[in-house]
mmCIF file of C-alpha atoms in Angstrom:
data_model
loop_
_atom_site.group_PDB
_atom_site.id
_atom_site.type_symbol
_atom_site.label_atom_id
_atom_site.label_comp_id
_atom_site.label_asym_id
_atom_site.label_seq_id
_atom_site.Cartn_x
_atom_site.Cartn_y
_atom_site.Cartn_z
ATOM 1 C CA UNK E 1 -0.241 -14.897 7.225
ATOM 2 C CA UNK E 2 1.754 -12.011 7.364
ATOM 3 C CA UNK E 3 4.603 -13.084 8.962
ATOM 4 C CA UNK E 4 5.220 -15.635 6.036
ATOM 5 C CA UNK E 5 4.294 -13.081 3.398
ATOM 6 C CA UNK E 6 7.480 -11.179 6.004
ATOM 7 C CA UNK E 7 9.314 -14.457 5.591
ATOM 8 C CA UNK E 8 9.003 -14.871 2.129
ATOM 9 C CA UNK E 9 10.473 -10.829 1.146
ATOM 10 C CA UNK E 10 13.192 -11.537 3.591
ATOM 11 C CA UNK E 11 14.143 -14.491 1.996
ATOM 12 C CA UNK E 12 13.652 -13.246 -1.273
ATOM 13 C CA UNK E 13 15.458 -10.007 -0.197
ATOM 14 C CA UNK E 14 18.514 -12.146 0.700
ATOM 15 C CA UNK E 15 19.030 -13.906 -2.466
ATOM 16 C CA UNK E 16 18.903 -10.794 -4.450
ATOM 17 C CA UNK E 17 22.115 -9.790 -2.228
ATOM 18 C CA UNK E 18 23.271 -13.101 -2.895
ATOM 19 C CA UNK E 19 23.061 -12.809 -6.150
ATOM 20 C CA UNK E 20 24.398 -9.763 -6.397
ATOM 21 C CA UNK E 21 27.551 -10.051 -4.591
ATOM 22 C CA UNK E 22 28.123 -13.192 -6.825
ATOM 23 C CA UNK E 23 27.491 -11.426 -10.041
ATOM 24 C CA UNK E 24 30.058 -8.635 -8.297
ATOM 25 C CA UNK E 25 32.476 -11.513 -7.629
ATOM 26 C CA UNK E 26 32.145 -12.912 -11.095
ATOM 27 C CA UNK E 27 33.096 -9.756 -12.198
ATOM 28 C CA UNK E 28 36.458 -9.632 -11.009
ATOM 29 C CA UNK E 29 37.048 -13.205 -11.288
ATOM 30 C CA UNK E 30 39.873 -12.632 -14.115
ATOM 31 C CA UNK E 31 43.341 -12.543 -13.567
ATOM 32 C CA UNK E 32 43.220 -9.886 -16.518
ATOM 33 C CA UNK E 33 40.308 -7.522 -14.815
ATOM 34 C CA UNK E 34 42.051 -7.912 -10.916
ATOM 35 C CA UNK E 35 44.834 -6.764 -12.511
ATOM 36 C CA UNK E 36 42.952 -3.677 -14.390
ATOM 37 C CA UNK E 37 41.493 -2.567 -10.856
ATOM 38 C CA UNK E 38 44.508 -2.638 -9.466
ATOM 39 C CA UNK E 39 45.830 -0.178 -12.023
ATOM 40 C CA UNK E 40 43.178 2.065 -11.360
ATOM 41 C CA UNK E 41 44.199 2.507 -7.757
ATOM 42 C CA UNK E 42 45.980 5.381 -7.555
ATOM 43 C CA UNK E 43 44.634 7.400 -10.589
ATOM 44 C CA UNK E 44 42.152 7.148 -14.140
ATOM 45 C CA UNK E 45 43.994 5.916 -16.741
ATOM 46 C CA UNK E 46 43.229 5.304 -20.493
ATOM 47 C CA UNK E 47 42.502 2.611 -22.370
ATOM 48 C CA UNK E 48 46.240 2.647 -24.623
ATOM 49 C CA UNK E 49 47.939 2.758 -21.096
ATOM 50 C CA UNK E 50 46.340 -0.310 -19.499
ATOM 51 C CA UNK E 51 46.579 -2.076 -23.049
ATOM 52 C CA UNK E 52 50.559 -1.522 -22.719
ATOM 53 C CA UNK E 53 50.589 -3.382 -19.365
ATOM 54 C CA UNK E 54 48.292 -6.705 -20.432
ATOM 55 C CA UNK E 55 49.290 -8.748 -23.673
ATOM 56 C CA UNK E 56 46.153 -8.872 -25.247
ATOM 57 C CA UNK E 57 44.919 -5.891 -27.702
ATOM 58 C CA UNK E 58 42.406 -3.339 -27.261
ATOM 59 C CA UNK E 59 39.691 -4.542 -27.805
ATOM 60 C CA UNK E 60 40.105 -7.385 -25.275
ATOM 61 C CA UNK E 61 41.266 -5.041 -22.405
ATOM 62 C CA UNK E 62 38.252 -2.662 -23.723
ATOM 63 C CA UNK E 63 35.847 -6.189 -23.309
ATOM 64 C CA UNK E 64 37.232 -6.811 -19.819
ATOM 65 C CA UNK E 65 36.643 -2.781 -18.850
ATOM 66 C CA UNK E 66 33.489 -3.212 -20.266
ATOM 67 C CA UNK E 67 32.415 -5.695 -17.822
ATOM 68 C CA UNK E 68 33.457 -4.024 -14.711
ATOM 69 C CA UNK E 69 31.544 -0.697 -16.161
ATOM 70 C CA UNK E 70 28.736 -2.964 -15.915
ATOM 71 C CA UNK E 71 29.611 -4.555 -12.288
ATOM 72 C CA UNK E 72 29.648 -0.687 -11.062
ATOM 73 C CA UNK E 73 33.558 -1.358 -10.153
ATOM 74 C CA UNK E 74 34.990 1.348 -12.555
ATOM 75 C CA UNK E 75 33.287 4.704 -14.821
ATOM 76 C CA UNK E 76 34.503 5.952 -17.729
ATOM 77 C CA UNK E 77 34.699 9.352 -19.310
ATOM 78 C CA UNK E 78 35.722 9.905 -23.356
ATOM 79 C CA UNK E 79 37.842 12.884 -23.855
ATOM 80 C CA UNK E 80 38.399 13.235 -27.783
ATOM 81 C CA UNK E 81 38.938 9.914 -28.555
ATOM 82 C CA UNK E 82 40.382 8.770 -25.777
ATOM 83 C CA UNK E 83 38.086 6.919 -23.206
ATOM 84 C CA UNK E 84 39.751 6.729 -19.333
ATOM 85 C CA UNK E 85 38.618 4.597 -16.055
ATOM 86 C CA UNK E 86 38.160 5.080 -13.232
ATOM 87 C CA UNK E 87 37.861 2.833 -9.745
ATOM 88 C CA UNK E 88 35.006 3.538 -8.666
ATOM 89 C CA UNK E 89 34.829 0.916 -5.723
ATOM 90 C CA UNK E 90 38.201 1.533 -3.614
ATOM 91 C CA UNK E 91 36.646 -0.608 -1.265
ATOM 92 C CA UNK E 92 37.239 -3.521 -3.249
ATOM 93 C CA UNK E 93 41.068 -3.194 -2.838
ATOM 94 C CA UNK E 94 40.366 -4.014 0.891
ATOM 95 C CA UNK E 95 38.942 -7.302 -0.032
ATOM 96 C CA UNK E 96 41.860 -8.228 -2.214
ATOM 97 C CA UNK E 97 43.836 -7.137 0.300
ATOM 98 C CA UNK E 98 42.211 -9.386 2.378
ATOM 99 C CA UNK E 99 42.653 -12.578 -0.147
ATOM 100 C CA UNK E 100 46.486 -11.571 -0.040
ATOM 101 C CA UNK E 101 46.725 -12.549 3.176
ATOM 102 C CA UNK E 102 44.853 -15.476 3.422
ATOM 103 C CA UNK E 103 46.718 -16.834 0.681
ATOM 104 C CA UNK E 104 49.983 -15.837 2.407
ATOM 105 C CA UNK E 105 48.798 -17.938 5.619
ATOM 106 C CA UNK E 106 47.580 -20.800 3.491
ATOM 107 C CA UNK E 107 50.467 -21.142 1.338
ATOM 108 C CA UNK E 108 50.047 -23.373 -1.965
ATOM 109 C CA UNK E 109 46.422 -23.905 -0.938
ATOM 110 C CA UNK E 110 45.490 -22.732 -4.681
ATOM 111 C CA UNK E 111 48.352 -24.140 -6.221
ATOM 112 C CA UNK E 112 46.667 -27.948 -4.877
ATOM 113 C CA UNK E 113 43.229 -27.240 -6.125
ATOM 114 C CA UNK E 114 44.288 -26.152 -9.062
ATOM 115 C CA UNK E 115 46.770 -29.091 -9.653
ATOM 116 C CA UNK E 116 43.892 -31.410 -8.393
ATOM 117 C CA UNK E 117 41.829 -30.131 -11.133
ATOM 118 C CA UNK E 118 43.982 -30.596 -14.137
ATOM 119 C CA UNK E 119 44.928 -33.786 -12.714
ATOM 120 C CA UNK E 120 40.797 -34.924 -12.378
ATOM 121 C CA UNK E 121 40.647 -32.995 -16.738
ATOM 122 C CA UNK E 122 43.594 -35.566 -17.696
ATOM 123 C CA UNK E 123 41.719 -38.669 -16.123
ATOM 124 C CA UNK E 124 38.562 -37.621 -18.174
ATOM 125 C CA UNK E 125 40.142 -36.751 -20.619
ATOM 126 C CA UNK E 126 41.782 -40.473 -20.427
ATOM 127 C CA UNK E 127 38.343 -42.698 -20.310
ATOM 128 C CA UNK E 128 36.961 -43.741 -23.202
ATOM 129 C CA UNK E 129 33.794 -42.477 -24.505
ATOM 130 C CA UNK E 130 30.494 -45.343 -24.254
ATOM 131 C CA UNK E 131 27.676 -45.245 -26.231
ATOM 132 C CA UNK E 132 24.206 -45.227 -24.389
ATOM 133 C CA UNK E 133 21.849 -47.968 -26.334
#
């Protein structure tokens, strides 16, 4: 009995850091917010700055900031009226670092999945719509 109750935690245990490590992933799944992290590499920056660099306005870049706040990626600190971030995972440049080069030894793998999927939108897109009776 207790090695199943042992089982079950484990188990349990291991979808939390599943989950987790999706909801991290999810987090950064924007060209926008890679982009953001990758600004905050090398030092904080505020909000204005990283709004010059991305065409979108404040508060969209604020939105996508927002988010990684909540992913633990970046912090923030408000001086006057002036908010600035901060990487707080460095680590994660390592992974993209890592996705960098398997792109570069799979070239166009994305650019295929990508153009299968638009392709598979404009078929369903095509077929006409039948009514259930």
């Amino acid at each position: 009995m207790k090695s199943t109750t042992a089982q079950i935690q484990t188990q349990a245990q291991a979808q939390q850091r599943l989950n987790n490590r999706a909801a991290l992933l999810k987090a950064l799944a924007h060209p926008t917010r890679l982009w953001l992290v990758e600004q905050l590499e090398h030092q904080e920056r505020c909000v204005c700055e990283l709004t010059d660099g991305v065409d979108a306005d404040i508060s969209t870049v604020s939105k996508h900031l927002a988010l990684l706040r909540q992913a633990g990626i970046v912090a923030s600190r408000r001086e006057g009226k002036q908010i600035y971030y901060r990487l707080e995972t460095p680590c994660l440049l390592g992974m993209l670092s890592c996705i960098e080069t398997a792109l570069a030894q799979s070239p166009g793998c994305c650019a295929k999945s990508l153009a299968a999927k638009t392709d598979k939108a404009k078929v369903d897109k095509a077929k006409p719509i039948q009514s259930v009776r």
